[in-house]
Every structure is written in C-alpha cells, then in structure tokens.
Short mmCIF file of C-alpha atoms in Angstrom, two decimals:
data_model
loop_
_atom_site.label_atom_id
_atom_site.label_comp_id
_atom_site.label_asym_id
_atom_site.label_seq_id
_atom_site.Cartn_x
_atom_site.Cartn_y
_atom_site.Cartn_z
CA MET A 1 22.02 15.19 -24.75
CA ARG A 2 24.98 16.68 -26.58
CA VAL A 3 27.27 18.78 -24.42
CA LYS A 4 29.72 21.53 -25.28
CA GLN A 5 32.93 21.68 -23.32
CA ILE A 6 34.48 24.85 -21.98
CA GLU A 7 37.55 24.65 -24.23
CA GLN A 8 35.56 24.65 -27.46
CA ARG A 9 35.42 27.67 -29.74
CA SER A 10 31.63 27.83 -29.53
CA MET A 11 29.40 27.97 -26.50
CA TRP A 12 25.75 28.37 -25.70
CA THR A 13 24.47 31.88 -25.21
CA CYS A 14 22.99 32.77 -21.82
CA ALA A 15 19.47 32.48 -23.26
CA GLU A 16 20.24 29.01 -24.62
CA ILE A 17 21.59 27.88 -21.23
CA VAL A 18 18.43 29.11 -19.51
CA ALA A 19 16.30 27.29 -22.11
CA LEU A 20 18.19 24.06 -21.42
CA LEU A 21 17.72 24.48 -17.67
CA ASP A 22 14.00 25.09 -18.27
CA ARG A 23 13.73 21.49 -19.45
CA TYR A 24 14.53 20.24 -15.94
CA ILE A 25 13.68 23.07 -13.54
CA ILE A 26 10.43 25.02 -13.29
CA GLY A 27 10.51 28.71 -12.38
CA GLN A 28 13.47 30.34 -10.57
CA ASP A 29 14.29 32.54 -13.57
CA ASP A 30 16.63 34.82 -11.60
CA ALA A 31 18.75 31.90 -10.42
CA LYS A 32 18.92 30.40 -13.92
CA ARG A 33 19.94 33.78 -15.31
CA SER A 34 22.76 34.14 -12.76
CA VAL A 35 24.24 30.67 -13.32
CA ALA A 36 23.92 31.06 -17.10
CA ILE A 37 25.98 34.25 -16.97
CA ALA A 38 28.52 32.51 -14.70
CA LEU A 39 28.92 29.61 -17.15
CA ARG A 40 29.16 31.90 -20.18
CA ASN A 41 31.78 33.99 -18.34
CA ARG A 42 33.91 30.88 -17.86
CA TRP A 43 33.93 30.34 -21.59
CA ARG A 44 34.60 34.05 -22.22
CA ARG A 45 37.58 33.93 -19.88
CA MET A 46 39.10 31.01 -21.81
CA GLN A 47 39.08 33.13 -24.99
CA LEU A 48 41.18 35.92 -23.40
CA PRO A 49 44.97 36.30 -23.70
CA ASP A 50 46.88 34.50 -20.93
CA GLU A 51 47.81 37.67 -19.09
CA MET A 52 44.23 38.96 -18.86
CA ARG A 53 42.85 35.47 -18.24
CA GLN A 54 44.67 35.25 -14.94
CA GLU A 55 43.10 38.51 -13.76
CA VAL A 56 39.50 37.45 -14.30
CA ILE A 57 38.02 35.71 -11.27
CA PRO A 58 34.58 34.08 -11.10
CA ASN A 59 31.63 35.78 -9.43
CA ASN A 60 30.59 33.23 -6.84
CA ILE A 61 26.87 32.89 -6.13
CA ILE A 62 24.70 32.38 -3.05
CA LEU A 63 21.28 30.83 -3.71
CA ILE A 64 18.82 31.64 -0.93
CA GLY A 65 15.56 29.74 -0.64
CA PRO A 66 13.65 26.98 1.17
CA THR A 67 14.34 23.30 0.60
CA GLY A 68 12.99 21.64 -2.51
CA VAL A 69 12.80 24.68 -4.80
CA GLY A 70 15.65 23.69 -7.15
CA LYS A 71 18.87 25.09 -5.67
CA THR A 72 20.85 21.85 -5.94
CA GLU A 73 19.25 20.84 -9.23
CA ILE A 74 20.25 24.12 -10.91
CA ALA A 75 23.92 23.66 -10.01
CA ARG A 76 23.93 19.95 -10.91
CA ARG A 77 22.32 20.47 -14.31
CA LEU A 78 24.68 23.35 -15.03
CA SER A 79 27.72 21.10 -14.57
CA GLN A 80 26.18 18.39 -16.75
CA LEU A 81 25.46 20.83 -19.57
CA ALA A 82 29.08 21.94 -19.74
CA ASP A 83 30.52 18.50 -18.88
CA LEU A 84 32.64 20.03 -16.12
CA PRO A 85 33.88 18.54 -12.84
CA PHE A 86 31.24 19.13 -10.19
CA LEU A 87 31.14 18.46 -6.45
CA LYS A 88 28.20 18.88 -4.12
CA VAL A 89 29.21 19.06 -0.49
CA GLU A 90 27.43 20.10 2.67
CA ALA A 91 29.18 22.79 4.66
CA THR A 92 28.08 21.07 7.87
CA LYS A 93 30.32 18.06 7.18
CA PHE A 94 33.42 20.19 7.72
CA THR A 95 34.91 21.12 11.07
CA GLU A 96 37.51 23.69 12.02
CA LYS A 97 41.07 22.44 11.76
CA GLY A 98 42.04 20.90 15.07
CA TYR A 99 38.58 19.39 15.61
CA VAL A 100 37.55 15.84 14.77
CA GLY A 101 36.14 15.71 11.24
CA ARG A 102 37.02 16.58 7.65
CA ASP A 103 38.87 19.75 6.77
CA VAL A 104 37.78 21.97 3.89
CA ASP A 105 40.77 21.05 1.70
CA SER A 106 39.20 17.64 1.16
CA MET A 107 36.56 19.11 -1.17
CA VAL A 108 39.26 20.21 -3.62
CA ARG A 109 40.79 16.73 -3.50
CA ASP A 110 37.35 15.18 -4.10
CA LEU A 111 36.72 17.58 -6.98
CA LEU A 112 40.01 16.54 -8.58
CA GLU A 113 39.08 12.85 -8.27
CA ASN A 114 35.78 13.61 -10.01
CA ALA A 115 37.67 15.42 -12.76
CA ILE A 116 40.06 12.49 -13.22
CA SER A 117 37.07 10.15 -13.63
CA LEU A 118 35.54 12.58 -16.12
CA VAL A 119 38.71 12.91 -18.22
CA ARG A 120 39.36 9.17 -18.03
CA ARG A 121 35.87 8.50 -19.39
CA ARG A 122 36.50 10.93 -22.25
CA GLN A 123 39.78 9.19 -23.09
CA GLU A 124 38.12 5.77 -22.98
CA ASP A 125 35.45 7.03 -25.37
CA ARG A 126 38.19 8.13 -27.79
CA HIS A 127 39.77 4.66 -27.69
CA ALA A 128 36.47 2.80 -27.48
CA VAL A 129 36.77 1.07 -30.86
CA ASP A 130 40.31 -0.18 -30.21
CA ILE A 131 39.44 -1.29 -26.67
CA ASP A 132 36.27 -3.14 -27.73
CA THR A 133 38.10 -4.88 -30.57
CA ALA A 134 40.90 -6.04 -28.27
CA VAL A 135 38.44 -7.24 -25.60
CA GLU A 136 36.46 -9.20 -28.17
CA GLU A 137 39.64 -10.85 -29.47
CA ARG A 138 40.70 -11.85 -25.96
CA LEU A 139 37.27 -13.28 -25.19
CA VAL A 140 37.34 -15.34 -28.39
CA ASP A 141 40.79 -16.63 -27.35
CA LEU A 142 39.42 -17.61 -23.93
CA LEU A 143 36.39 -19.39 -25.38
CA PHE A 144 38.21 -20.97 -28.34
CA PRO A 145 41.98 -20.99 -27.68
CA PRO A 146 44.44 -20.91 -30.58
CA LEU A 147 45.56 -24.32 -31.83
CA SER A 148 49.14 -25.26 -32.50
CA GLY A 149 50.09 -26.58 -35.92
CA VAL A 150 47.24 -24.99 -37.85
CA GLU A 151 49.62 -22.81 -39.83
CA SER A 152 50.95 -25.80 -41.79
CA ASP A 153 47.50 -27.27 -42.56
CA PRO A 154 45.33 -24.92 -44.68
CA ASP A 155 42.15 -27.00 -44.32
CA ARG A 156 42.49 -27.28 -40.58
CA ARG A 157 43.20 -23.55 -40.33
CA ALA A 158 40.11 -22.72 -42.39
CA ARG A 159 37.89 -24.84 -40.09
CA TRP A 160 39.49 -23.20 -37.04
CA GLU A 161 38.87 -19.72 -38.48
CA ARG A 162 35.21 -20.57 -39.19
CA SER A 163 34.75 -21.81 -35.63
CA ARG A 164 36.28 -18.64 -34.23
CA GLU A 165 34.01 -16.48 -36.37
CA LYS A 166 31.00 -18.44 -35.13
CA ILE A 167 32.12 -17.83 -31.52
CA ARG A 168 32.61 -14.14 -32.35
CA SER A 169 29.07 -13.88 -33.76
CA GLN A 170 27.62 -15.56 -30.67
CA LEU A 171 29.55 -13.14 -28.47
CA ARG A 172 28.11 -10.15 -30.29
CA GLU A 173 24.59 -11.58 -30.03
CA GLY A 174 24.95 -12.17 -26.28
CA VAL A 175 24.40 -15.93 -26.56
CA LEU A 176 27.51 -16.69 -24.50
CA ASP A 177 27.07 -14.05 -21.80
CA GLU A 178 26.49 -16.64 -19.05
CA ARG A 179 29.35 -18.94 -20.15
CA GLU A 180 32.20 -19.03 -17.62
CA VAL A 181 35.80 -18.25 -18.56
CA THR A 182 39.03 -17.88 -16.59
CA VAL A 183 40.67 -14.47 -16.62
CA THR A 184 43.88 -13.23 -15.03
CA ALA A 185 43.58 -10.17 -12.83
CA GLU A 186 46.08 -8.08 -10.90
CA GLN A 187 45.36 -7.10 -7.33
CA SER A 188 47.36 -4.99 -4.88
CA LYS A 189 48.03 -6.92 -1.71
CA MET A 190 47.98 -4.34 1.07
CA PRO A 191 48.47 -5.93 4.50
CA ILE A 192 46.85 -3.00 6.32
CA ALA A 193 43.10 -3.47 6.69
CA ASN A 194 42.27 -0.08 8.16
CA ILE A 195 44.35 2.92 9.13
CA PHE A 196 43.14 5.37 11.71
CA THR A 197 44.30 8.69 12.93
CA SER A 198 44.89 9.36 16.60
CA ALA A 199 41.51 11.08 16.78
CA GLY A 200 39.74 7.96 15.55
CA GLU A 201 38.96 9.28 12.08
CA GLU A 202 39.86 7.32 8.98
CA PHE A 203 42.48 8.74 6.66
CA ASP A 204 41.35 10.21 3.38
CA ALA A 205 40.53 7.51 0.80
CA SER A 206 43.22 8.84 -1.53
CA PHE A 207 45.81 8.00 1.12
CA GLY A 208 44.80 4.36 0.95
CA GLU A 209 45.06 4.43 -2.84
CA SER A 210 48.59 5.79 -2.54
CA LEU A 211 49.54 2.98 -0.17
CA LYS A 212 48.29 0.37 -2.61
CA ASN A 213 50.89 1.46 -5.15
CA MET A 214 53.67 0.79 -2.63
CA PHE A 215 52.94 -2.94 -2.48
CA PRO A 216 53.53 -5.51 -5.24
CA LYS A 217 50.56 -6.58 -7.32
CA GLN A 218 49.49 -10.19 -7.13
CA ARG A 219 48.26 -11.98 -10.25
CA THR A 220 45.22 -14.15 -9.61
CA GLU A 221 42.98 -16.23 -11.85
CA LYS A 222 39.23 -15.79 -11.58
CA LYS A 223 36.44 -17.87 -13.05
CA VAL A 224 33.73 -15.43 -14.10
CA THR A 225 30.94 -15.11 -16.64
CA VAL A 226 31.61 -13.61 -20.05
CA THR A 227 29.68 -10.49 -19.02
CA LYS A 228 31.93 -9.94 -16.00
CA ALA A 229 35.04 -10.90 -17.97
CA ARG A 230 34.22 -8.27 -20.58
CA THR A 231 34.23 -5.61 -17.84
CA LEU A 232 37.52 -6.81 -16.35
CA LEU A 233 39.24 -7.09 -19.71
CA ARG A 234 37.97 -3.67 -20.74
CA GLU A 235 39.59 -2.15 -17.65
CA GLN A 236 42.87 -3.92 -18.45
CA GLU A 237 42.86 -2.80 -22.09
CA ALA A 238 42.01 0.76 -21.07
CA GLU A 239 44.91 0.80 -18.57
CA GLN A 240 47.33 -0.16 -21.35
CA ARG A 241 46.16 2.61 -23.66
CA LEU A 242 45.59 5.49 -21.24
CA ASP A 243 48.37 7.78 -20.04
CA MET A 244 47.49 8.50 -16.41
CA ASP A 245 50.00 11.36 -16.18
CA GLN A 246 48.30 13.07 -19.10
CA ILE A 247 44.86 12.39 -17.61
CA VAL A 248 45.87 13.88 -14.25
CA ALA A 249 47.38 16.95 -15.93
CA GLU A 250 44.25 17.50 -18.02
CA ALA A 251 42.01 16.93 -15.00
CA THR A 252 43.99 19.39 -12.89
CA ASP A 253 43.69 22.05 -15.60
CA LEU A 254 39.97 21.32 -15.92
CA VAL A 255 39.45 21.73 -12.17
CA GLU A 256 41.44 24.95 -11.99
CA ASN A 257 39.63 26.57 -14.92
CA GLY A 258 36.21 24.93 -15.00
CA GLY A 259 35.54 23.26 -11.65
CA ILE A 260 32.25 23.93 -9.87
CA VAL A 261 31.75 23.38 -6.12
CA PHE A 262 28.23 23.47 -4.74
CA LEU A 263 28.35 24.32 -1.03
CA ASP A 264 24.99 23.33 0.42
CA GLU A 265 23.69 24.22 3.89
CA ILE A 266 25.99 27.26 4.06
CA ASP A 267 23.48 28.87 6.43
CA LYS A 268 24.20 26.18 9.03
CA VAL A 269 27.73 27.54 9.55
CA ALA A 270 26.59 31.18 9.69
CA GLY A 271 26.54 33.02 13.03
CA GLY A 272 28.88 32.75 15.98
CA ARG A 273 30.44 36.19 15.55
CA GLY A 274 31.05 38.43 18.50
CA GLY A 275 29.72 38.29 22.03
CA GLY A 276 32.27 35.77 23.20
CA ALA A 277 30.18 32.90 21.92
CA GLY A 278 31.48 29.46 22.69
CA GLY A 279 30.62 25.84 22.01
CA PRO A 280 29.61 24.89 18.47
CA ASP A 281 29.54 28.54 17.35
CA VAL A 282 33.33 28.61 17.60
CA SER A 283 33.63 25.70 15.19
CA ARG A 284 31.09 27.24 12.80
CA GLU A 285 33.06 30.45 12.48
CA GLY A 286 36.23 28.39 12.23
CA VAL A 287 34.78 26.53 9.24
CA GLN A 288 34.04 29.86 7.58
CA ARG A 289 37.62 31.04 8.15
CA ASP A 290 38.93 27.75 6.75
CA LEU A 291 36.66 28.12 3.71
CA LEU A 292 37.85 31.66 3.07
CA PRO A 293 41.31 30.88 1.57
CA ILE A 294 39.83 28.14 -0.63
CA VAL A 295 37.18 30.49 -2.03
CA GLU A 296 39.61 33.43 -2.23
CA GLY A 297 42.18 31.39 -4.09
CA SER A 298 44.91 29.20 -2.68
CA THR A 299 46.92 26.11 -3.53
CA VAL A 300 45.76 22.79 -2.11
CA SER A 301 48.09 19.80 -1.96
CA THR A 302 46.71 16.52 -3.30
CA LYS A 303 48.26 13.13 -4.00
CA HIS A 304 48.32 14.13 -7.70
CA GLY A 305 50.06 17.45 -7.07
CA PRO A 306 49.05 21.02 -6.19
CA VAL A 307 45.70 22.44 -7.31
CA LYS A 308 44.98 26.18 -7.49
CA THR A 309 41.48 27.26 -6.49
CA ASP A 310 41.61 30.85 -7.80
CA HIS A 311 39.22 30.20 -10.71
CA ILE A 312 36.95 27.48 -9.30
CA LEU A 313 33.32 28.62 -9.27
CA PHE A 314 31.64 28.28 -5.87
CA ILE A 315 27.86 28.20 -5.66
CA ALA A 316 26.62 28.28 -2.07
CA ALA A 317 23.05 27.61 -1.01
CA GLY A 318 20.99 27.76 2.13
CA ALA A 319 17.49 28.31 3.43
CA PHE A 320 18.64 30.98 5.93
CA HIS A 321 15.58 30.44 8.15
CA MET A 322 17.45 30.98 11.42
CA SER A 323 20.15 33.25 10.04
CA LYS A 324 20.84 35.57 7.13
CA PRO A 325 23.73 36.00 4.67
CA SER A 326 25.01 38.96 6.66
CA ASP A 327 25.69 36.55 9.56
CA LEU A 328 28.56 35.09 7.56
CA ILE A 329 31.94 36.63 8.34
CA PRO A 330 32.45 39.79 6.21
CA GLU A 331 35.45 38.36 4.35
CA LEU A 332 33.41 35.37 3.17
CA GLN A 333 30.42 37.54 2.25
CA GLY A 334 32.68 39.56 -0.04
CA ARG A 335 33.64 36.42 -1.95
CA PHE A 336 30.01 35.74 -2.89
CA PRO A 337 29.04 38.94 -4.70
CA ILE A 338 25.91 37.54 -6.39
CA ARG A 339 22.93 36.68 -4.18
CA VAL A 340 19.75 35.26 -5.65
CA GLU A 341 16.53 34.55 -3.78
CA LEU A 342 14.53 31.57 -4.99
CA SER A 343 10.77 31.71 -4.55
CA SER A 344 8.57 29.03 -3.02
CA LEU A 345 6.77 26.80 -5.51
CA THR A 346 3.07 27.31 -6.28
CA GLU A 347 0.35 24.84 -7.32
CA ASP A 348 0.89 25.75 -10.97
CA ASP A 349 4.62 25.10 -10.56
CA PHE A 350 3.87 21.64 -9.15
CA VAL A 351 1.65 20.83 -12.12
CA ARG A 352 4.36 21.89 -14.56
CA ILE A 353 7.00 19.90 -12.63
CA LEU A 354 4.88 16.76 -12.97
CA ARG A 355 3.85 17.37 -16.57
CA ASP A 356 6.54 19.31 -18.41
CA THR A 357 10.00 18.48 -17.04
CA GLU A 358 12.21 15.86 -18.64
CA GLY A 359 12.41 12.74 -16.50
CA SER A 360 9.53 13.90 -14.29
CA LEU A 361 8.19 11.65 -11.53
CA ILE A 362 5.13 10.79 -13.65
CA LYS A 363 7.36 9.68 -16.55
CA GLN A 364 9.49 7.65 -14.12
CA TYR A 365 6.47 5.79 -12.75
CA GLU A 366 5.13 5.24 -16.27
CA ALA A 367 8.44 3.56 -17.17
CA LEU A 368 8.61 1.52 -13.95
CA LEU A 369 5.07 0.17 -14.26
CA GLY A 370 5.58 -0.42 -17.97
CA VAL A 371 8.15 -3.08 -17.07
CA ASP A 372 5.31 -5.09 -15.47
CA GLY A 373 2.96 -4.55 -18.39
CA CYS A 374 0.94 -1.74 -16.80
CA GLU A 375 0.21 1.39 -18.84
CA LEU A 376 -0.10 4.32 -16.43
CA VAL A 377 -2.19 7.23 -17.71
CA VAL A 378 -2.49 10.25 -15.41
CA ALA A 379 -5.22 12.73 -16.27
CA GLU A 380 -4.66 16.49 -16.13
CA GLU A 381 -7.25 16.76 -13.34
CA ALA A 382 -5.26 14.25 -11.30
CA LEU A 383 -2.09 16.27 -11.76
CA LYS A 384 -3.90 19.38 -10.51
CA GLU A 385 -5.25 17.50 -7.48
CA ILE A 386 -1.80 16.14 -6.61
CA ALA A 387 -0.37 19.66 -6.95
CA ARG A 388 -3.14 21.07 -4.74
CA LEU A 389 -2.48 18.46 -2.05
CA ALA A 390 1.28 19.07 -2.18
CA SER A 391 0.75 22.81 -1.77
CA GLU A 392 -1.74 22.31 1.08
CA LEU A 393 0.49 19.89 2.97
CA ASN A 394 3.49 22.21 2.57
CA LYS A 395 1.42 24.95 4.21
CA ARG A 396 0.11 22.74 7.00
CA MET A 397 3.44 21.13 7.84
CA GLU A 398 7.06 21.62 6.90
CA ASN A 399 7.54 23.25 3.52
CA ILE A 400 9.74 20.76 1.65
CA GLY A 401 8.97 22.13 -1.79
CA ALA A 402 8.87 19.77 -4.75
CA ARG A 403 10.04 16.87 -2.58
CA ARG A 404 6.45 16.71 -1.32
CA LEU A 405 5.44 15.43 -4.76
CA GLN A 406 7.68 12.41 -4.35
CA THR A 407 6.15 11.45 -1.02
CA ILE A 408 2.58 11.90 -2.35
CA LEU A 409 3.16 9.85 -5.50
CA ALA A 410 4.90 7.08 -3.57
CA GLN A 411 1.83 6.76 -1.33
CA LEU A 412 -0.64 7.22 -4.20
CA LEU A 413 0.80 4.33 -6.23
CA ASP A 414 1.83 2.13 -3.30
CA ASP A 415 -0.88 -0.54 -3.83
CA VAL A 416 -0.41 -0.52 -7.60
CA LEU A 417 3.35 -1.00 -7.35
CA PHE A 418 2.84 -3.87 -4.90
CA HIS A 419 0.12 -5.81 -6.75
CA VAL A 420 0.86 -5.11 -10.42
CA PRO A 421 3.41 -7.95 -10.91
CA GLU A 422 0.64 -10.51 -10.22
CA SER A 423 -2.40 -8.64 -11.51
CA ARG A 424 -0.90 -7.36 -14.77
CA THR A 425 -3.34 -4.46 -14.59
CA GLY A 426 -2.96 -3.38 -18.22
CA ARG A 427 -4.09 0.22 -18.53
CA LEU A 428 -4.46 2.18 -15.28
CA ASP A 429 -6.22 5.53 -15.49
CA VAL A 430 -5.46 7.91 -12.62
CA ASP A 431 -8.08 10.64 -12.24
CA ARG A 432 -9.12 13.03 -9.47
CA ALA A 433 -11.36 10.39 -7.85
CA PHE A 434 -8.51 7.86 -7.72
CA VAL A 435 -6.24 10.42 -6.02
CA ALA A 436 -8.93 11.38 -3.48
CA GLU A 437 -9.67 7.73 -2.70
CA GLN A 438 -6.05 6.67 -2.22
CA LEU A 439 -5.00 9.64 -0.10
CA ALA A 440 -8.22 10.50 1.78
CA ASP A 441 -7.35 8.80 5.08
CA ILE A 442 -3.85 10.23 5.23
CA ILE A 443 -4.85 13.79 4.42
CA GLU A 444 -7.63 13.76 7.01
CA ASP A 445 -5.43 12.25 9.71
CA GLU A 446 -3.06 15.07 10.66
CA ASP A 447 -0.85 12.87 12.87
CA LEU A 448 -0.48 10.09 10.30
CA SER A 449 0.24 12.54 7.48
CA ARG A 450 3.21 13.88 9.41
CA TYR A 451 4.91 10.49 9.17
CA ILE A 452 3.93 9.51 5.64
CA LEU A 453 3.70 12.80 3.75
#
C-alpha cells in the first residue's frame, strides 16, 4: 500500500482516510471520523507559517469501548497510513515516580527509537541500489577472490572476468545461498553483563546502548552462509552511507510534529481521587499526574537529545467498565477534549470482519493451508454460523469482541491444521454442518467452553 507522509504537499481528505480504514476495520464510524480529522489536522498544521504552527496543538482523543471492537487497530492503521512513528503502550505498565517500575518519560524515548528505525529504513531505501551493488561485489570477492598478476595477462584476465560473472549470476539466482563464506564483523566488547538499579529494576535499554559506544569494538571473523553474509554486509554498507546525526535529527522532528502515542488501558489508572484513599490508588493517581506534563507538552531528555511533546498526538483507550472518564483527574480530562464511544460488534459485523476486511482470519487460514496443498473454501452460511456462535458466546461469557472469532476458528480448524500435512486434503469445503459438527461439544459444555472459547 502506498503511503503519503505528513511533510508532503498533498494529503488524503478525511473521507479518503475513513475509506482506507474501512478496508481493515468494520463499523465504528464515529471513531474513524475523529482520527481522520486528527490526521488531516496534522497535515494542515504543517502548511501553516512557523509562528501560527507553534500555536496549534493536537486534539487528543479518548476511545471508550469494550475489548475487541477495534480501538487499538484504528490507531495502529492510522499510523501505518501516514507512515508516522507510533507507540502502543499500556498505562498500567507505568508507576508513579519513586515506585518500582517504569516512569512515563520512557514512552517518549521508545517513540523516538521507533522513529529512528523508521527514518533509517527510509534512508536505506533511498540508497538501496548502491548498497545492494556493493554487497554483491563483496560477496563475489569472498566467493572468487581477486587474483594477482591478471592485469598483465589479457587472456587470463578475460577468463577471470567470465568466472566472476558466472559467480555473480549464481548469486542472483540463489544457487549459492547455502555456500559458506568468512566475513569480518565488528562487535562491542562490553564487560558488564547486566546492570541493575538499587530497586532491582534493569536500566533502560538505551542506557546499555550508550555504554557499548564507550568500549572499543573488536573485529572478529565469522563463517556464515551467503544468505547470512548478505544481511551482515548490508548492515555494514548501510552504516558507511547513512549519517546517524541526520537520521536522529529527522527522527526527532518527526516525533515532535507527527508522533502518535496510543495509551491503552487508561481506565485502569482512573480513580483514587479524594477520600484519603491509600494503597494502589495513590500510585494510580500519581501515574496520571506524571502523564499530565507529557500530554500537556514538556521536554523529555533522551540519549539522542531533548524531545518536545507539545505536538505529539495522544490517543487513549479504555473499556471504563469499573470507572468512567470523569474519574480521571480534571487536568488530564481537559487534555483529551474528544471522546468517542465505540459500539459492541453485532453478528452482521462479525460476518463482514470475516468476509470483507483485508487480511481477514479466513484469508489467513486459506493462505496457511494452501502451503500444505489444501484449498480452504468457506461458504457464506458457515460465516454466518461462526458469527452467530461468536455473538452468542460473547453474551454468555466475557464479551471479548472480534477476538472471539480467532478462538472459534482456531478450534474449528484444529484437526485440519494437524492432519493436513499428511493427508493433503485438496479442497476442503466448510459449510454450516461442518461448523456445527466441529464445535457442538464445546458449545454445549458450558464449563469446557470457558477454557477453549
């Protein structure tokens, strides 16, 4: 899928963004509309003069709805469409500063690392031809080293050139992929195996990366296959061509102006206000107060330099079964001006999820079984029966939304997936009778269904 980046002079309209999201997510039109406006506003802001651009802040969003209705998927697909740095993090993983656990600043550092990987991949794509050419030349040298004295003997040089071209052709065809070659690699020798804080928690991973740069790199020779050597050499050639300072600067700018943080389980840190509450409630409110400056706009120190969070878009989500958005501290509520309720999925929604979405579970199983020579054909009546069962089980037990489809299909095709490598079934037609037969015992047995479905 072709993506448009936020810096470009053209951008999808809100209707086009919703249409793209419709390919992956069924229903939830209000949520799609809200995130489409948010993404379009980010592009609009980038077209403003610098002075006005700094004044425009994003309208953060809270998505409210039960599990499995598409909250995470909407945010994830949104970031993919725009090719922007994206981080999904659960609010429950953070603890108030002073308690054992991760502090909220770490999500900005993680977002920056994601952005660096994103920008690095873009840069590698720009230099892909040069990198691939250099890697191929080095592999040919490893498989057929240069000979001395060929310059003075034209006939010998011609034979040597023909041999190299033959090796090059075999490389491109994959004939030599399992041949072993010796490559030289650099490795940082850090004498510290693990570093711990006084509280017993490991330091942030970026701290370890910083330490590696303080120790000299050791050159070692490895005997690996051509396939592995190609990967190692590609990394080396990319390192020579990429300017990490430029990548970090571009990534920092991308985070500050286009970064998206998805804060899941925000309802789990709601509550704990007033009444002299103690225990875990204190930490929950503390997490909210620690989140506040990040969402409001502050500067977070990272190993790559300071990062401003003023224009990062925050999308929070939660089921809010045991609490409500108004249980969040007022200051944090004010930083999430847009609230969208997502509706529970119906039988018709389940059918459309299985039939119409790109990369649906049915299409995944068709591809998986196709590897073993089995053609899976699922009838419309079977899809409706699976949807009916998913809806019924969600009513009878915990409502886990569309995730129920995954558990049902895994059980439905369990025997097929196990036996098909030996049986080579050929064409397998799944109809309503097949679904009823495979799932009858589990649906009737309430206790067993709790564990399997």
